[in-house]
Short mmCIF file of C-alpha atoms and ligand atoms in Angstrom, two decimals:
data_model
loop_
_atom_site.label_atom_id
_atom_site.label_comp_id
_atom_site.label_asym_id
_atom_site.label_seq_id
_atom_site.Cartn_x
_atom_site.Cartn_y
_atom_site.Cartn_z
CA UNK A 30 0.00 0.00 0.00
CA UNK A 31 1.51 3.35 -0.77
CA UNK A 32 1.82 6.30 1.72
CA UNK A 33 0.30 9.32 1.26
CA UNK A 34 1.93 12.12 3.42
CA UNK A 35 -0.24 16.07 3.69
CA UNK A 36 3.17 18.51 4.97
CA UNK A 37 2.73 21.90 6.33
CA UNK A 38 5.25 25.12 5.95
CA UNK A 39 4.72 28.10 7.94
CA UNK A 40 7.86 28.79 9.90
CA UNK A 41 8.17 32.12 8.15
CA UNK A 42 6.45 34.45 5.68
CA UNK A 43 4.75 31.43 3.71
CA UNK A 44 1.94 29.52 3.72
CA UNK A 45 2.59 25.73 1.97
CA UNK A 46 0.94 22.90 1.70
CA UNK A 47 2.42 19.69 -0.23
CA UNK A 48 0.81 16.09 -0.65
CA UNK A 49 4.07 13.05 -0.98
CA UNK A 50 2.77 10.00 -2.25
CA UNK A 51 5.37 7.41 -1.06
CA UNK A 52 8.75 9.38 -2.76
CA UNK A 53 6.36 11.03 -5.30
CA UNK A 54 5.50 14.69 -5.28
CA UNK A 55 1.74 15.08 -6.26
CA UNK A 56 1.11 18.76 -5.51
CA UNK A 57 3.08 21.65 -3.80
CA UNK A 58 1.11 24.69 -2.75
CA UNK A 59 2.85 28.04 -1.60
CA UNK A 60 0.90 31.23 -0.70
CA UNK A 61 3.43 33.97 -0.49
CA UNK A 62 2.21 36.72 2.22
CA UNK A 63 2.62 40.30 0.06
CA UNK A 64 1.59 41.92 3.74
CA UNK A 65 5.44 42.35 4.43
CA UNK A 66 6.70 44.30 1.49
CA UNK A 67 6.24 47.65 2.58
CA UNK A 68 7.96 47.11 5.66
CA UNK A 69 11.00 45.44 4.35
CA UNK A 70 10.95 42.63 6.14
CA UNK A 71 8.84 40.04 8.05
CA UNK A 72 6.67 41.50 10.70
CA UNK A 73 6.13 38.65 12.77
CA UNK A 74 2.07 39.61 13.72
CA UNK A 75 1.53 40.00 10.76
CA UNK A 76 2.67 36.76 9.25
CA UNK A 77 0.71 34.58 11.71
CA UNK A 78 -2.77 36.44 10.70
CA UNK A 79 -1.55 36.24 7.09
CA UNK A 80 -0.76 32.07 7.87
CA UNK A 81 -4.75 31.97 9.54
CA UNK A 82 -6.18 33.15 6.74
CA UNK A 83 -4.20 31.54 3.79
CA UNK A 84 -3.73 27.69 5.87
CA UNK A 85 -7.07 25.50 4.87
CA UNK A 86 -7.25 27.22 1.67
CA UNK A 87 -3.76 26.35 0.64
CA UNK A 88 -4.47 22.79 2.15
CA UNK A 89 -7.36 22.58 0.46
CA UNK A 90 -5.64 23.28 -3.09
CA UNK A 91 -2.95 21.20 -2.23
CA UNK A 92 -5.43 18.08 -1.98
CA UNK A 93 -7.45 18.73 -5.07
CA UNK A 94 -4.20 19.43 -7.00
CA UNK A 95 -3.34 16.26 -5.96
CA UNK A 96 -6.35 14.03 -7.34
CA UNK A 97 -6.52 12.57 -3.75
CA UNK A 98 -9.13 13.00 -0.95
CA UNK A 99 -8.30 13.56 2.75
CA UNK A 100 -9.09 10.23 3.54
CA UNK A 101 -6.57 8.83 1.30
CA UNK A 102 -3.92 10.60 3.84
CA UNK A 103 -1.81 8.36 5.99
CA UNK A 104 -0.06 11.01 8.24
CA UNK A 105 0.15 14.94 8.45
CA UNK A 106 3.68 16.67 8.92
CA UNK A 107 4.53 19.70 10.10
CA UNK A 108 7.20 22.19 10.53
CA UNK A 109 8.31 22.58 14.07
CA UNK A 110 10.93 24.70 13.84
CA UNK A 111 12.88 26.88 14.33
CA UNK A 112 11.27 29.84 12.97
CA UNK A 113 8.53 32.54 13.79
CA UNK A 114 6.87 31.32 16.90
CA UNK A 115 3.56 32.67 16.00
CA UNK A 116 3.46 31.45 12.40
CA UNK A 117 4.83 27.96 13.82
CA UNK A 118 1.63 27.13 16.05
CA UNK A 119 -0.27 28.32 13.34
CA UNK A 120 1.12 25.36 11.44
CA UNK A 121 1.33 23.15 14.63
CA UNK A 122 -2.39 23.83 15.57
CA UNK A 123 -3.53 22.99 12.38
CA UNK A 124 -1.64 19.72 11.87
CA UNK A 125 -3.10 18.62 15.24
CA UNK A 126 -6.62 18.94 14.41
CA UNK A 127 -6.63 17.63 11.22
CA UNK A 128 -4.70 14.97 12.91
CA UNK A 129 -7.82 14.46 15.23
CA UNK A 130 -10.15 14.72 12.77
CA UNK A 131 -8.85 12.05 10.17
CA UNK A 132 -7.45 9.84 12.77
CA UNK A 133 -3.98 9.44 11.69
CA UNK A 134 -0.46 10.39 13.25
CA UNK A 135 0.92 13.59 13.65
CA UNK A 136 4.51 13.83 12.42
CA UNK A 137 7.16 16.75 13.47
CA UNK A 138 9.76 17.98 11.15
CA UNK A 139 12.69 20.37 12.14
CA UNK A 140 12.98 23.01 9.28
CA UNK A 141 16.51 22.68 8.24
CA UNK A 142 16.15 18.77 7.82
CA UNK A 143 13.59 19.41 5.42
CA UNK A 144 15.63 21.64 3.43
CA UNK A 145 18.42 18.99 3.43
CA UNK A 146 15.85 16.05 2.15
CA UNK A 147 14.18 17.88 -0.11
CA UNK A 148 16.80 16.15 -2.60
CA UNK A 149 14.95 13.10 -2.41
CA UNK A 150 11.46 14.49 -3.54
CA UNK A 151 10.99 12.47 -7.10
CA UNK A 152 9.33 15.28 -9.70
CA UNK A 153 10.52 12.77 -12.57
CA UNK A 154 11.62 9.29 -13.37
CA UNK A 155 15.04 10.78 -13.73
CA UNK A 156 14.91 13.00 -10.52
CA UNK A 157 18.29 11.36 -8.56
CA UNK A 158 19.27 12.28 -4.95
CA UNK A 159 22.67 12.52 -2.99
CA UNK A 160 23.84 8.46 -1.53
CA UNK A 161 24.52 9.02 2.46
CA UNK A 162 27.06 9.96 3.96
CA UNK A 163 26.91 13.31 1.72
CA UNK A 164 27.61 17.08 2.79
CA UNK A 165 25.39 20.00 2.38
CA UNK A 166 25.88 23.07 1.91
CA UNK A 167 22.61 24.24 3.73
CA UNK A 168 22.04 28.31 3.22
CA UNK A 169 19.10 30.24 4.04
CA UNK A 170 17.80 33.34 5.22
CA UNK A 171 18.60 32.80 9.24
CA UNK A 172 20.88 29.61 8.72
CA UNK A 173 24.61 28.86 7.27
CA UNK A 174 25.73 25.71 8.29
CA UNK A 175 28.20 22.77 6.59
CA UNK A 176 26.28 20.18 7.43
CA UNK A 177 27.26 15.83 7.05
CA UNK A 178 24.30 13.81 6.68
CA UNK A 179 24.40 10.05 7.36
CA UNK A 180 21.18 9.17 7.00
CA UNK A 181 17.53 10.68 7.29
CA UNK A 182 17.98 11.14 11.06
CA UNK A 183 21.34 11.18 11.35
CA UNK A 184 23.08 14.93 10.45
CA UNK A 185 25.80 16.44 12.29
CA UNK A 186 26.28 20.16 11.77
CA UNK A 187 30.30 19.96 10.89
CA UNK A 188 30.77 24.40 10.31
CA UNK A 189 28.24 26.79 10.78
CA UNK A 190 28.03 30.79 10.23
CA UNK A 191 29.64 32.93 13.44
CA UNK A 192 27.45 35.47 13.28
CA UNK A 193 25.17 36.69 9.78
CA UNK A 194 23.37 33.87 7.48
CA UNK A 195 24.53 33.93 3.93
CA UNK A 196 21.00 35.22 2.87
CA UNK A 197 21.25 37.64 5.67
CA UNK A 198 24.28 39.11 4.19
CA UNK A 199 22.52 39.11 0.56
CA UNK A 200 18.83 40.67 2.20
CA UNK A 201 20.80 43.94 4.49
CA UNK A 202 23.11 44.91 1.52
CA UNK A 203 20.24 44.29 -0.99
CA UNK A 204 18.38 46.86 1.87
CA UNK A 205 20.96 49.53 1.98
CA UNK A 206 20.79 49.66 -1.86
CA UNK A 207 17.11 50.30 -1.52
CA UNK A 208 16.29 47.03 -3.09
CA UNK A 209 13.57 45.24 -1.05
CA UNK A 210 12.63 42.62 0.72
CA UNK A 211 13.90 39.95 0.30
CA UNK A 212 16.92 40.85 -1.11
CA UNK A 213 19.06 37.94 -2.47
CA UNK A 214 16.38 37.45 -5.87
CA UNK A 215 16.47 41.25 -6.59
CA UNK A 216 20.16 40.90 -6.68
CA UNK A 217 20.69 37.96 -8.50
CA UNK A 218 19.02 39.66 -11.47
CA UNK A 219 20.89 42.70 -11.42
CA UNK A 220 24.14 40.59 -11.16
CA UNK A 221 23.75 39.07 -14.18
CA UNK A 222 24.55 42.22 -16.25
CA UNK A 223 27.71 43.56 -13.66
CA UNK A 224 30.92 43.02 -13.41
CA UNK A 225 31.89 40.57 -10.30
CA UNK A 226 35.63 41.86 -9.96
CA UNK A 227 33.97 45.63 -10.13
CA UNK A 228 34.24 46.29 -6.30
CA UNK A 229 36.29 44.21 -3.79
CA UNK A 230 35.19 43.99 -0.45
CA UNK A 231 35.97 41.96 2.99
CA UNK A 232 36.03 38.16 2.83
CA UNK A 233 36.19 37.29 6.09
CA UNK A 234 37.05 33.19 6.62
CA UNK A 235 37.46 32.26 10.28
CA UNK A 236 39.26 29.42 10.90
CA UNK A 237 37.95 25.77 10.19
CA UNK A 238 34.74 24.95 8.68
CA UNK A 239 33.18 28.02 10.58
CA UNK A 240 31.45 31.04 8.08
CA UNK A 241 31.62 35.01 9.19
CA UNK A 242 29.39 37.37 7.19
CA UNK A 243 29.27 40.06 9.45
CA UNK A 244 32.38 41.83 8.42
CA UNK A 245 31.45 41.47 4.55
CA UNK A 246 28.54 43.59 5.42
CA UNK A 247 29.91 46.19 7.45
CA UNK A 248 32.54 46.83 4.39
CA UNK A 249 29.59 46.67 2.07
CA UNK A 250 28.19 49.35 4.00
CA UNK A 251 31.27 51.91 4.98
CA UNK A 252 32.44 51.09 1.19
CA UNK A 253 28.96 52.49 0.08
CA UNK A 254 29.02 55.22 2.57
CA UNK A 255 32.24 56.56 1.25
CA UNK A 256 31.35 56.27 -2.19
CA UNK A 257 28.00 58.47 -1.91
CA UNK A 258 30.07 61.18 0.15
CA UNK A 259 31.45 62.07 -3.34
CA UNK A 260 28.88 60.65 -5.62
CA UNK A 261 25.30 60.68 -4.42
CA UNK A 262 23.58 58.47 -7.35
CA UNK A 263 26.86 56.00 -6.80
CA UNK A 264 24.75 53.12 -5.86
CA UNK A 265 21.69 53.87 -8.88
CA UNK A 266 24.80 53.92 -11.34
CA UNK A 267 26.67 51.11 -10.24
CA UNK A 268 23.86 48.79 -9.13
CA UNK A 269 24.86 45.82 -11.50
CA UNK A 270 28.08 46.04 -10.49
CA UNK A 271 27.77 46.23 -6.77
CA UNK A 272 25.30 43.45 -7.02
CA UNK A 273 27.51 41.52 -9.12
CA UNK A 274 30.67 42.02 -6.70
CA UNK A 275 29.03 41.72 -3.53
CA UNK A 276 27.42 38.17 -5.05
CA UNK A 277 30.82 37.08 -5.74
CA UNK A 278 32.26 37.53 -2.82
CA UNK A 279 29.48 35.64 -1.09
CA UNK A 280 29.92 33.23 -3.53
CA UNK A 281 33.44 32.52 -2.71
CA UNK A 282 33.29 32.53 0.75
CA UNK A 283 30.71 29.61 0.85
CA UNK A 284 32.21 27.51 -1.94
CA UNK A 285 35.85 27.85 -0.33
CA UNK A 286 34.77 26.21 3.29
CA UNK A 287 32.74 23.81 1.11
CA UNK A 288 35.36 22.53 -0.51
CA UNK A 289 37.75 22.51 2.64
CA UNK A 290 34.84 20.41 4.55
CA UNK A 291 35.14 17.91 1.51
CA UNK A 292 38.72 17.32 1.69
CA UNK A 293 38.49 17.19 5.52
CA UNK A 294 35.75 14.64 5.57
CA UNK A 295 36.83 12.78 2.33
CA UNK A 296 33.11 12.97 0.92
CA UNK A 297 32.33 13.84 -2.86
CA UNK A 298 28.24 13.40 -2.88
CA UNK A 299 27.66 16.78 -2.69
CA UNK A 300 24.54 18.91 -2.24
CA UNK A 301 23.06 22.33 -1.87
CA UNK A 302 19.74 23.48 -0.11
CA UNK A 303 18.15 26.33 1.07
CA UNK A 304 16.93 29.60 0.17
CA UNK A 305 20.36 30.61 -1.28
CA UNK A 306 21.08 27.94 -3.28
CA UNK A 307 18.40 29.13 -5.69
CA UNK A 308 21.56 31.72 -6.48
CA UNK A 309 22.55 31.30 -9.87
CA UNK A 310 26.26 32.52 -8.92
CA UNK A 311 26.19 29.62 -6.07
CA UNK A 312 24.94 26.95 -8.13
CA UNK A 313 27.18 27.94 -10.69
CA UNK A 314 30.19 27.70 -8.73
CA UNK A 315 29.44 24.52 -7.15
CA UNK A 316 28.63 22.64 -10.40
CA UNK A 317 32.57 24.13 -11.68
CA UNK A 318 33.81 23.15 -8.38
CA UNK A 319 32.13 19.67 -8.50
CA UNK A 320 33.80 19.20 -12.10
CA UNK A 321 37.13 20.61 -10.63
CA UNK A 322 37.24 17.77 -7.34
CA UNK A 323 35.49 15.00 -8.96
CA UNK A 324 32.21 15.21 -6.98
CA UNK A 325 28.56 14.05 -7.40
CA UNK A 326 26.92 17.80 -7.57
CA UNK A 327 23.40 17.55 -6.27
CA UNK A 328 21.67 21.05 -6.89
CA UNK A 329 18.13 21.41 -6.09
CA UNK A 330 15.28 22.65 -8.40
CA UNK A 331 14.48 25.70 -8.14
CA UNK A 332 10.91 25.47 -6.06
CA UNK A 333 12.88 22.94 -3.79
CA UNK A 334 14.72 25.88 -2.32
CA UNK A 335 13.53 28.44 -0.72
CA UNK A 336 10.67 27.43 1.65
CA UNK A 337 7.87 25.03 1.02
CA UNK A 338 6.01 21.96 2.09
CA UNK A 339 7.39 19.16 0.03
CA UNK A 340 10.26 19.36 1.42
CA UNK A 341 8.68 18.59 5.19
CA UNK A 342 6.47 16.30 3.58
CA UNK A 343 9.36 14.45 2.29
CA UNK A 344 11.07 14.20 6.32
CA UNK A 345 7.56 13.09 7.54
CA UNK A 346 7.72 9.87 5.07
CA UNK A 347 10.70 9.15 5.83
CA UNK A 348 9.73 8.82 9.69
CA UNK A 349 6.49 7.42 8.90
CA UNK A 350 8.11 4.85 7.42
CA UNK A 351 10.44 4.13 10.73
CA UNK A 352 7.05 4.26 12.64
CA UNK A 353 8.12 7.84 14.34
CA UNK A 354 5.39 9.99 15.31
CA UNK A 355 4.56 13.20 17.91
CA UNK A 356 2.33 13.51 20.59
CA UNK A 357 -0.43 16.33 20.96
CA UNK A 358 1.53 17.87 23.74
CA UNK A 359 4.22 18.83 21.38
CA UNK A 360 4.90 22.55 21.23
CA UNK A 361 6.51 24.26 18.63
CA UNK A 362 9.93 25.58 19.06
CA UNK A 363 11.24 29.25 17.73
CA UNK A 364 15.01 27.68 18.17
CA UNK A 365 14.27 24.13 17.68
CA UNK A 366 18.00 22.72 18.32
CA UNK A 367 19.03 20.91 14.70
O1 KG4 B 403 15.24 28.95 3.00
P1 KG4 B 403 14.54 30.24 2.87
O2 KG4 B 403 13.39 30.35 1.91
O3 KG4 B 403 14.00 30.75 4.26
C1 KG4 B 403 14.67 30.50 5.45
O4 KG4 B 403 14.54 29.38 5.98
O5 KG4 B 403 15.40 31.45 5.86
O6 KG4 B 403 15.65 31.32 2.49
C2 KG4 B 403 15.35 32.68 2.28
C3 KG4 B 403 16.62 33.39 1.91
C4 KG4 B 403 16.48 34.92 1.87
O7 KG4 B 403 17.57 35.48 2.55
C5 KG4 B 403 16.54 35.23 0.38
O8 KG4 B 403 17.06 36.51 0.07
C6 KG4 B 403 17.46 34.14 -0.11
O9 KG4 B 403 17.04 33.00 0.59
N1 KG4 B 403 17.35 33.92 -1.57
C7 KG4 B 403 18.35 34.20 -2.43
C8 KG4 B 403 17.84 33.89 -3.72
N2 KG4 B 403 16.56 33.42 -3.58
C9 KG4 B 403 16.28 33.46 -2.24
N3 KG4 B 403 19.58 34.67 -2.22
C10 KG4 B 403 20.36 34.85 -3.30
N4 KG4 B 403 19.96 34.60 -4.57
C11 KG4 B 403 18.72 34.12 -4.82
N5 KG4 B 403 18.34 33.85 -6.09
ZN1 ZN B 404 13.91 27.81 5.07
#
C-alpha cells in the first residue's frame, strides 16, 4: 500500500501545503504573504494572521491538485521549527486537528532537515538524490551551516556561520541599496549584467569549517558610505556592479569552506539546499567546483529551495516509514536545536 503524506510550511512568511505520495511529489502549494513588502521585512504579527487566513485554503488546493481525498492521507507533517513562533503554532495547531479529525499520526519535522531532504522528492523518473554519507551546503535566510548527513535522522552540523546567514548578508546589503525585501532574488538579477571583480570587499574566513558574514557587510556598508560622500547616485549607477561584486564575494566565501569540509571529511556526494542555493552565482560555482574535485553535484530545483512543504512532507515519510510519530503535547519551538 503506498503512503500518502499532507506537509505543512509556515515557519516564516509562507503559507505551503504539499501532498508526498510514497517518494512522489503530487502537488506543492505556496501562498506567499505580500503583507510584508512595505515594511522590508517580516513583521512577525503579521505573518501569523496572514498564515490563519491563507492555511485551509492552501491545504485545500494542495489536496485537489493532488487528485486525492483527505481520507486517502496516511499522516500529516509539520514544521516545528525553528522559525517565527507565531506562524509555527499556526502550522502546529492545524496539523493537530486535522490529525484528530482524520485519525492518523501527527509527524514533526525540524525546518533545516527538510531543506536537506528535499533532494529526495521524485518530480521525474530521472529525478536522482545525494547516496549518504553526503555534505550539504545548507544556506538560508537565518541559517549557514556545513552540514554531514548520514542518513535521514542522522546529520551532524560539521561548520556553521559565526554570526550573519549567507541570505542575511545578501537581504541587508540588498536593503541599503534600496532594493527590497527579500533581497538575495532582486540581486541575482541585477548581477547578471555587472561586473563581479567591479568592487572588492571583505572576505572574512574564520578558521575551520566556521562562516563570518558580518564583516562582509559592514565593508559593504562603509564602502557604500564613502562612495555616496562624493557621488550621491553612486549606488543607482553602479547597481549591476555592486550586485555583481558583492554576489561574488558571497559566492566565494561559501564555496571555499565547502570545498575545505570535503577534503576534511573525504566525501564527494555533494549537495546544496536552502533559500540561497536558488543563487545562480552559487549553483554555478558549485557545479565548476564539483567538475574541478570530482564530486557528485546535487543542486536542487528551483521550487525545492527556498521554503515550502514538500520538502517537510518528504522528512515526515521518511519517519512514517520508521514508525516515528509526535504527541499532541508537542509545542513548537522558535530555536528548535538541529
Ligand atoms: O530557505 P529560505 O526560503 O527561508 C529561510 O529558511 O530562511 O531562504 C530565504 C533566503 C532569503 O535570505 C533570500 O534573500 C534568499 O534565501 N534567496 C536568495 C535567492 N533566492 C532566495 N539569495 C540569493 N539569490 C537568490 N536567487
Ligand atoms: Zn527555510
Amino acid at each position: 500500500m503506498s503512503t500518502i503524506i499532507l506537509g505543512i510550511e509556515s515557519s516564516c512568511d509562507d503559507t505551503s501545503a504539499a501532498i508526498i505520495k510514497d517518494e512522489w511529489l503530487l502537488s506543492n502549494l505556496i501562498s506567499n504573504q505580500k503583507v510584508h513588502e512595505e515594511y522590508g521585512g517580516v513583521v512577525p504579527e503579521l505573518a501569523s494572521r496572514a498564515h490563519q487566513a491563507n492555511i485551509i485554503p492552501v491545504v485545500d488546493r494542495a489536496i485537489k491538485q493532488a487528485n486525492i481525498s483527505a481520507n486517502d492521507i496516511s499522516a500529516i507533517a509539520f514544521t516545528r521549527g525553528p522559525g517565527l513562533l507565531g506562524s509555527l503554532l499556526v502550522g502546529t495547531s492545524f496539523a493537530k486537528g486535522f490529525a484528530l479529525a482524520q485519525n492518523i499520526p501527527l509527524i514533526e519535522v525540524n525546518h533545516l532537515h527538510g531543506h536537506i531532504l528535499s533532494h529526495f522528492i521524485k518530480t521525474t523518473s530521472e529525478s536522482k538524490h545525494p547516496q549518504y554519507p553526503f555534505l550539504c551546503l545548507l544556506v538560508s535566510g537565518g541559517h549557514t551551516q556545513l552540514v554531514l548527513v548520514e542518513r535521514y535522522n542522522s546529520m551532524k552540523i560539521v561548520g556553521k556561520t559565526i554570526d550573519d546567514a549567507a541570505g542575511e548578508a545578501f537581504d541587508k546589503c540588498a536593503k541599503v541599496m534600496g532594493l527590497g525585501y527579500p533581497g538575495g532574488p532582486v540581486v541575482d538579477k541585477l548581477a547578471v549584467k555587472g561586473n563581479p571583480h567591479a568592487f572588492e570587499f571583505a572576505k572574512p574566513l574564520p578558521k575551520g569549517l566556521d562562516f563570518s558574514f558580518s564583516g562582509l557587510k559592514t565593508s559593504f556598508l562603509y564602502f557604500l558610505r564613502d562612495r555616496i560622500a562624493s557621488s550621491p547616485n553612486f549606488i543607482e549607477e553602479n547597481k549591476e556592479d555592486l550586485c555583481a561584486s558583492l554576489q561574488h564575494t558571497i559566492t566565494t566565501i561559501l564555496i571555499e569552506k565547502l570545498v575545505k569540509a570535503t577534503k576534511q571529511y573525504g566525501i564527494k556526494e555533494i549537495a546544496l539546499a536552502g533559500g540561497v542555493a536558488a543563487n545562480s552565482s552559487l549553483r554555478n560555482a558549485t557545479i565548476s567546483a564539483g567538475k574541478k574535485y570530482g564530486w557528485n553535484t546535487y543542486i536542487p530545483e528551483l521550487k525545492f529551495t527556498t521554503d515550502n512543504a514538500a520538502m517537510i512532507a518528504i522528512a515526515g515519510y521518511f519517519k512514517f516509514l520508521d514508525g516515528v510519530f509526535a504527541g499532541h503535547d508537542l509545542t513548537p519551538q522558535a530555536r528548535l536545536p538541529f
